[in-house]
């Protein structure tokens, strides 16, 4: 168990809809990352937050947005969903203990857009 | 886009044999990390090697890093059926902030 918790584990929704994925980082970790894993694109970095502030953006679509709250949990909002958004979305965190560079991943949220 | 390629894409071995996976990357890095992913599950961190390190061990895992060739290898010794998974390398480029860029992964099948 990495200590990173993601909900929901599975989600099925229709095209055009909006969903919110939630992440609780490891206790004390200030950094939260979101990644997307799909068959055609592999594992892609989406966005990084540190202590509530956006630090880096990767291949994140404009239809997607994220935020990190004062309690350090994070949400990834996906809107106007398309079939191609079906993927496994990972949240990860780092920074509190041990090797500060090690990034710990949650189990992911499976999103299926139908 | 992905930082690098992993080789081989798939590897099938018998229990007790060693498995070697290679990773190549494109830019200078701060560190390189290896992860394991069981089918459809989360990524489990295996080992991190910094750019100033050449070799690192953790249990049955041995990782090497050659920054001049921009390559790394992961060796799993005395493999077990439970090692069956996909293995990914991920590089943390020296950009001042952390952003892992993953390779394409190697699918390892260990048969009893």
mmCIF file of C-alpha atoms in Angstrom:
data_model
loop_
_atom_site.group_PDB
_atom_site.id
_atom_site.type_symbol
_atom_site.label_atom_id
_atom_site.label_comp_id
_atom_site.label_asym_id
_atom_site.label_seq_id
_atom_site.Cartn_x
_atom_site.Cartn_y
_atom_site.Cartn_z
ATOM 1 C CA UNK A 1 0.000 0.000 0.000
ATOM 2 C CA UNK A 2 1.608 3.246 -1.176
ATOM 3 C CA UNK A 3 -0.484 5.442 1.118
ATOM 4 C CA UNK A 4 -1.979 7.334 -1.833
ATOM 5 C CA UNK A 5 -5.742 6.915 -2.023
ATOM 6 C CA UNK A 6 -7.797 7.465 -5.138
ATOM 7 C CA UNK A 7 -11.542 7.445 -5.610
ATOM 8 C CA UNK A 8 -13.489 6.227 -7.416
ATOM 9 C CA UNK A 9 -11.705 3.045 -8.486
ATOM 10 C CA UNK A 10 -13.934 2.597 -11.508
ATOM 11 C CA UNK A 11 -16.190 5.013 -13.318
ATOM 12 C CA UNK A 12 -18.331 4.614 -16.420
ATOM 13 C CA UNK A 13 -19.842 7.696 -17.952
ATOM 14 C CA UNK A 14 -21.220 8.966 -21.232
ATOM 15 C CA UNK A 15 -19.595 11.246 -23.763
ATOM 16 C CA UNK A 16 -20.082 14.910 -23.020
ATOM 17 C CA UNK A 17 -20.280 14.369 -19.283
ATOM 18 C CA UNK A 18 -18.028 15.688 -16.536
ATOM 19 C CA UNK A 19 -16.348 13.677 -13.780
ATOM 20 C CA UNK A 20 -14.178 14.434 -10.797
ATOM 21 C CA UNK A 21 -11.416 12.139 -9.621
ATOM 22 C CA UNK A 22 -10.186 12.534 -6.090
ATOM 23 C CA UNK A 23 -6.802 11.872 -4.550
ATOM 24 C CA UNK A 24 -5.516 11.853 -1.002
ATOM 25 C CA UNK A 25 -1.716 11.939 -0.931
ATOM 26 C CA UNK A 26 0.498 10.157 1.563
ATOM 27 C CA UNK A 27 0.404 11.766 4.955
ATOM 28 C CA UNK A 28 2.515 14.903 4.913
ATOM 29 C CA UNK A 29 3.346 14.836 1.195
ATOM 30 C CA UNK A 30 3.078 18.303 -0.284
ATOM 31 C CA UNK A 31 3.423 17.317 -3.926
ATOM 32 C CA UNK A 32 0.608 15.730 -5.893
ATOM 33 C CA UNK A 33 0.887 14.577 -9.483
ATOM 34 C CA UNK A 34 -1.658 13.334 -11.979
ATOM 35 C CA UNK A 35 -0.849 10.881 -14.749
ATOM 36 C CA UNK A 36 -2.906 9.301 -17.484
ATOM 37 C CA UNK A 37 -2.268 5.800 -18.772
ATOM 38 C CA UNK A 38 -3.852 4.787 -22.041
ATOM 39 C CA UNK A 39 -3.110 2.057 -24.531
ATOM 40 C CA UNK A 40 -2.040 4.403 -27.290
ATOM 41 C CA UNK A 41 -0.214 7.087 -25.298
ATOM 42 C CA UNK A 42 1.269 5.080 -22.459
ATOM 43 C CA UNK A 43 1.902 6.864 -19.167
ATOM 44 C CA UNK A 44 1.619 10.615 -19.597
ATOM 45 C CA UNK A 45 2.313 13.300 -17.037
ATOM 46 C CA UNK A 46 -0.619 15.680 -16.693
ATOM 47 C CA UNK A 47 0.040 18.128 -13.879
ATOM 48 C CA UNK A 48 1.930 18.693 -10.632
ATOM 49 C CA UNK A 49 0.801 20.647 -7.587
ATOM 50 C CA UNK A 50 2.930 21.577 -4.627
ATOM 51 C CA UNK A 51 1.285 22.801 -1.441
ATOM 52 C CA UNK A 52 -1.720 24.113 -3.324
ATOM 53 C CA UNK A 53 0.105 25.736 -6.199
ATOM 54 C CA UNK A 54 0.457 24.468 -9.735
ATOM 55 C CA UNK A 55 4.124 23.654 -10.416
ATOM 56 C CA UNK A 56 4.211 22.000 -13.799
ATOM 57 C CA UNK A 57 1.902 21.108 -16.623
ATOM 58 C CA UNK A 58 2.309 18.274 -19.033
ATOM 59 C CA UNK A 59 0.025 16.920 -21.706
ATOM 60 C CA UNK A 60 -3.165 18.043 -20.018
ATOM 61 C CA UNK A 61 -6.086 18.960 -22.229
ATOM 62 C CA UNK A 62 -7.900 22.262 -21.772
ATOM 63 C CA UNK A 63 -11.028 20.257 -20.933
ATOM 64 C CA UNK A 64 -9.192 18.938 -17.891
ATOM 65 C CA UNK A 65 -8.384 20.881 -14.775
ATOM 66 C CA UNK A 66 -7.007 20.088 -11.368
ATOM 67 C CA UNK A 67 -6.573 21.681 -7.993
ATOM 68 C CA UNK A 68 -4.981 20.945 -4.664
ATOM 69 C CA UNK A 69 -6.836 21.984 -1.555
ATOM 70 C CA UNK A 70 -5.480 23.331 1.764
ATOM 71 C CA UNK A 71 -5.723 19.853 3.285
ATOM 72 C CA UNK A 72 -3.480 18.718 0.383
ATOM 73 C CA UNK A 73 -5.975 16.439 -1.277
ATOM 74 C CA UNK A 74 -6.391 16.962 -4.986
ATOM 75 C CA UNK A 75 -9.087 16.661 -7.580
ATOM 76 C CA UNK A 76 -8.837 16.154 -11.315
ATOM 77 C CA UNK A 77 -11.840 17.407 -13.233
ATOM 78 C CA UNK A 78 -12.503 16.020 -16.685
ATOM 79 C CA UNK A 79 -15.220 17.676 -18.747
ATOM 80 C CA UNK A 80 -16.847 17.291 -22.154
ATOM 81 C CA UNK A 81 -15.645 13.725 -22.071
ATOM 82 C CA UNK A 82 -14.765 11.938 -25.267
ATOM 83 C CA UNK A 83 -14.304 8.254 -25.984
ATOM 84 C CA UNK A 84 -10.574 8.823 -26.179
ATOM 85 C CA UNK A 85 -10.475 10.003 -22.580
ATOM 86 C CA UNK A 86 -11.035 6.438 -21.446
ATOM 87 C CA UNK A 87 -7.929 5.604 -19.471
ATOM 88 C CA UNK A 88 -6.458 4.806 -16.101
ATOM 89 C CA UNK A 89 -5.789 8.014 -14.196
ATOM 90 C CA UNK A 90 -3.132 7.907 -11.523
ATOM 91 C CA UNK A 91 -2.477 10.245 -8.690
ATOM 92 C CA UNK A 92 0.938 10.235 -7.062
ATOM 93 C CA UNK A 93 2.585 12.090 -4.235
ATOM 94 C CA UNK A 94 6.021 12.789 -2.882
ATOM 95 C CA UNK A 95 8.009 14.785 -0.422
ATOM 96 C CA UNK A 96 7.278 13.924 3.168
ATOM 97 C CA UNK A 97 9.548 11.104 4.236
ATOM 98 C CA UNK A 98 12.350 8.906 3.082
ATOM 99 C CA UNK A 99 13.749 9.701 -0.281
ATOM 100 C CA UNK A 100 12.226 13.035 -1.199
ATOM 101 C CA UNK A 101 12.478 12.290 -4.892
ATOM 102 C CA UNK A 102 10.583 9.009 -4.773
ATOM 103 C CA UNK A 103 7.101 9.379 -6.175
ATOM 104 C CA UNK A 104 4.426 7.040 -4.820
ATOM 105 C CA UNK A 105 1.429 6.124 -6.937
ATOM 106 C CA UNK A 106 -2.125 5.279 -6.025
ATOM 107 C CA UNK A 107 -4.033 2.365 -7.505
ATOM 108 C CA UNK A 108 -5.629 4.579 -10.132
ATOM 109 C CA UNK A 109 -9.125 5.437 -11.257
ATOM 110 C CA UNK A 110 -10.401 3.535 -14.266
ATOM 111 C CA UNK A 111 -12.476 5.831 -16.447
ATOM 112 C CA UNK A 112 -14.559 4.373 -19.240
ATOM 113 C CA UNK A 113 -16.374 6.791 -21.531
ATOM 114 C CA UNK A 114 -19.173 5.206 -23.545
ATOM 115 C CA UNK B 1 5.512 12.115 -25.300
ATOM 116 C CA UNK B 2 7.639 9.477 -23.710
ATOM 117 C CA UNK B 3 11.207 10.021 -22.734
ATOM 118 C CA UNK B 4 12.571 6.755 -23.819
ATOM 119 C CA UNK B 5 12.245 3.237 -24.933
ATOM 120 C CA UNK B 6 12.457 0.011 -23.056
ATOM 121 C CA UNK B 7 13.878 -3.143 -24.429
ATOM 122 C CA UNK B 8 12.637 -5.765 -24.812
ATOM 123 C CA UNK B 9 8.952 -4.944 -25.094
ATOM 124 C CA UNK B 10 8.157 -8.391 -23.770
ATOM 125 C CA UNK B 11 10.213 -11.049 -22.011
ATOM 126 C CA UNK B 12 9.246 -14.589 -21.145
ATOM 127 C CA UNK B 13 11.407 -16.661 -18.808
ATOM 128 C CA UNK B 14 11.238 -19.598 -16.414
ATOM 129 C CA UNK B 15 11.236 -19.304 -12.649
ATOM 130 C CA UNK B 16 14.748 -19.127 -11.286
ATOM 131 C CA UNK B 17 16.173 -17.406 -14.342
ATOM 132 C CA UNK B 18 17.372 -13.831 -14.367
ATOM 133 C CA UNK B 19 15.499 -11.113 -16.209
ATOM 134 C CA UNK B 20 17.203 -8.065 -17.660
ATOM 135 C CA UNK B 21 15.342 -5.045 -18.930
ATOM 136 C CA UNK B 22 16.925 -2.025 -20.553
ATOM 137 C CA UNK B 23 15.829 1.567 -20.708
ATOM 138 C CA UNK B 24 17.131 4.366 -22.880
ATOM 139 C CA UNK B 25 16.313 8.014 -22.456
ATOM 140 C CA UNK B 26 16.942 11.248 -24.278
ATOM 141 C CA UNK B 27 17.717 14.153 -21.971
ATOM 142 C CA UNK B 28 19.953 14.749 -18.977
ATOM 143 C CA UNK B 29 18.407 13.529 -15.763
ATOM 144 C CA UNK B 30 18.413 14.096 -12.041
ATOM 145 C CA UNK B 31 17.461 10.521 -11.294
ATOM 146 C CA UNK B 32 15.882 7.446 -12.844
ATOM 147 C CA UNK B 33 13.270 5.301 -11.157
ATOM 148 C CA UNK B 34 11.929 1.843 -11.893
ATOM 149 C CA UNK B 35 8.325 0.880 -11.287
ATOM 150 C CA UNK B 36 6.363 -2.347 -11.494
ATOM 151 C CA UNK B 37 2.732 -2.551 -12.564
ATOM 152 C CA UNK B 38 0.642 -5.665 -12.205
ATOM 153 C CA UNK B 39 -2.090 -5.888 -14.799
ATOM 154 C CA UNK B 40 -4.431 -2.926 -14.460
ATOM 155 C CA UNK B 41 -3.116 -2.029 -11.047
ATOM 156 C CA UNK B 42 -1.113 0.793 -9.547
ATOM 157 C CA UNK B 43 2.543 1.514 -10.053
ATOM 158 C CA UNK B 44 4.807 0.190 -7.353
ATOM 159 C CA UNK B 45 8.095 1.984 -6.825
ATOM 160 C CA UNK B 46 11.040 -0.396 -6.965
ATOM 161 C CA UNK B 47 14.221 1.612 -6.890
ATOM 162 C CA UNK B 48 15.649 5.065 -7.558
ATOM 163 C CA UNK B 49 19.141 5.702 -8.876
ATOM 164 C CA UNK B 50 20.612 9.177 -8.972
ATOM 165 C CA UNK B 51 22.546 10.561 -11.885
ATOM 166 C CA UNK B 52 25.802 10.404 -9.930
ATOM 167 C CA UNK B 53 25.322 6.722 -9.090
ATOM 168 C CA UNK B 54 26.307 3.862 -11.359
ATOM 169 C CA UNK B 55 24.783 0.862 -9.645
ATOM 170 C CA UNK B 56 22.261 0.164 -6.939
ATOM 171 C CA UNK B 57 20.920 -2.982 -5.324
ATOM 172 C CA UNK B 58 17.693 -3.744 -3.531
ATOM 173 C CA UNK B 59 17.036 -7.382 -2.641
ATOM 174 C CA UNK B 60 16.902 -9.316 -5.917
ATOM 175 C CA UNK B 61 17.005 -6.122 -7.953
ATOM 176 C CA UNK B 62 20.110 -4.581 -9.454
ATOM 177 C CA UNK B 63 19.956 -1.338 -11.375
ATOM 178 C CA UNK B 64 22.732 0.214 -13.396
ATOM 179 C CA UNK B 65 22.899 3.651 -14.905
ATOM 180 C CA UNK B 66 25.170 4.871 -17.683
ATOM 181 C CA UNK B 67 24.589 8.580 -18.162
ATOM 182 C CA UNK B 68 27.079 8.775 -21.017
ATOM 183 C CA UNK B 69 24.945 6.330 -22.979
ATOM 184 C CA UNK B 70 21.681 7.600 -21.484
ATOM 185 C CA UNK B 71 20.694 4.096 -20.533
ATOM 186 C CA UNK B 72 19.764 2.015 -17.516
ATOM 187 C CA UNK B 73 19.177 -1.635 -16.890
ATOM 188 C CA UNK B 74 17.110 -3.513 -14.340
ATOM 189 C CA UNK B 75 18.167 -7.020 -13.416
ATOM 190 C CA UNK B 76 15.850 -9.280 -11.460
ATOM 191 C CA UNK B 77 17.704 -12.314 -10.193
ATOM 192 C CA UNK B 78 16.181 -15.702 -9.410
ATOM 193 C CA UNK B 79 12.826 -14.641 -10.808
ATOM 194 C CA UNK B 80 9.531 -15.890 -9.406
ATOM 195 C CA UNK B 81 6.091 -16.227 -10.931
ATOM 196 C CA UNK B 82 5.034 -13.306 -8.715
ATOM 197 C CA UNK B 83 7.464 -11.088 -10.637
ATOM 198 C CA UNK B 84 5.158 -11.295 -13.641
ATOM 199 C CA UNK B 85 4.244 -7.678 -14.365
ATOM 200 C CA UNK B 86 5.088 -4.721 -16.547
ATOM 201 C CA UNK B 87 8.203 -2.791 -15.623
ATOM 202 C CA UNK B 88 8.671 0.875 -16.408
ATOM 203 C CA UNK B 89 11.602 3.166 -16.145
ATOM 204 C CA UNK B 90 10.876 6.803 -15.420
ATOM 205 C CA UNK B 91 13.272 9.684 -15.656
ATOM 206 C CA UNK B 92 13.255 12.817 -13.600
ATOM 207 C CA UNK B 93 14.890 15.442 -15.758
ATOM 208 C CA UNK B 94 17.082 18.065 -14.196
ATOM 209 C CA UNK B 95 14.602 20.898 -14.578
ATOM 210 C CA UNK B 96 14.261 22.105 -11.011
ATOM 211 C CA UNK B 97 10.906 20.460 -10.473
ATOM 212 C CA UNK B 98 9.844 16.840 -10.411
ATOM 213 C CA UNK B 99 8.147 15.437 -13.454
ATOM 214 C CA UNK B 100 8.568 11.763 -14.197
ATOM 215 C CA UNK B 101 8.615 10.794 -17.835
ATOM 216 C CA UNK B 102 7.924 7.128 -18.369
ATOM 217 C CA UNK B 103 9.276 4.667 -20.854
ATOM 218 C CA UNK B 104 7.133 2.298 -22.835
ATOM 219 C CA UNK B 105 7.522 -0.599 -20.438
ATOM 220 C CA UNK B 106 8.632 -4.216 -20.590
ATOM 221 C CA UNK B 107 6.068 -6.962 -20.044
ATOM 222 C CA UNK B 108 7.699 -9.758 -18.055
ATOM 223 C CA UNK B 109 6.161 -13.204 -17.873
ATOM 224 C CA UNK B 110 7.717 -15.661 -15.453
ATOM 225 C CA UNK B 111 6.464 -19.208 -15.887
ATOM 226 C CA UNK B 112 6.544 -21.767 -13.061
#
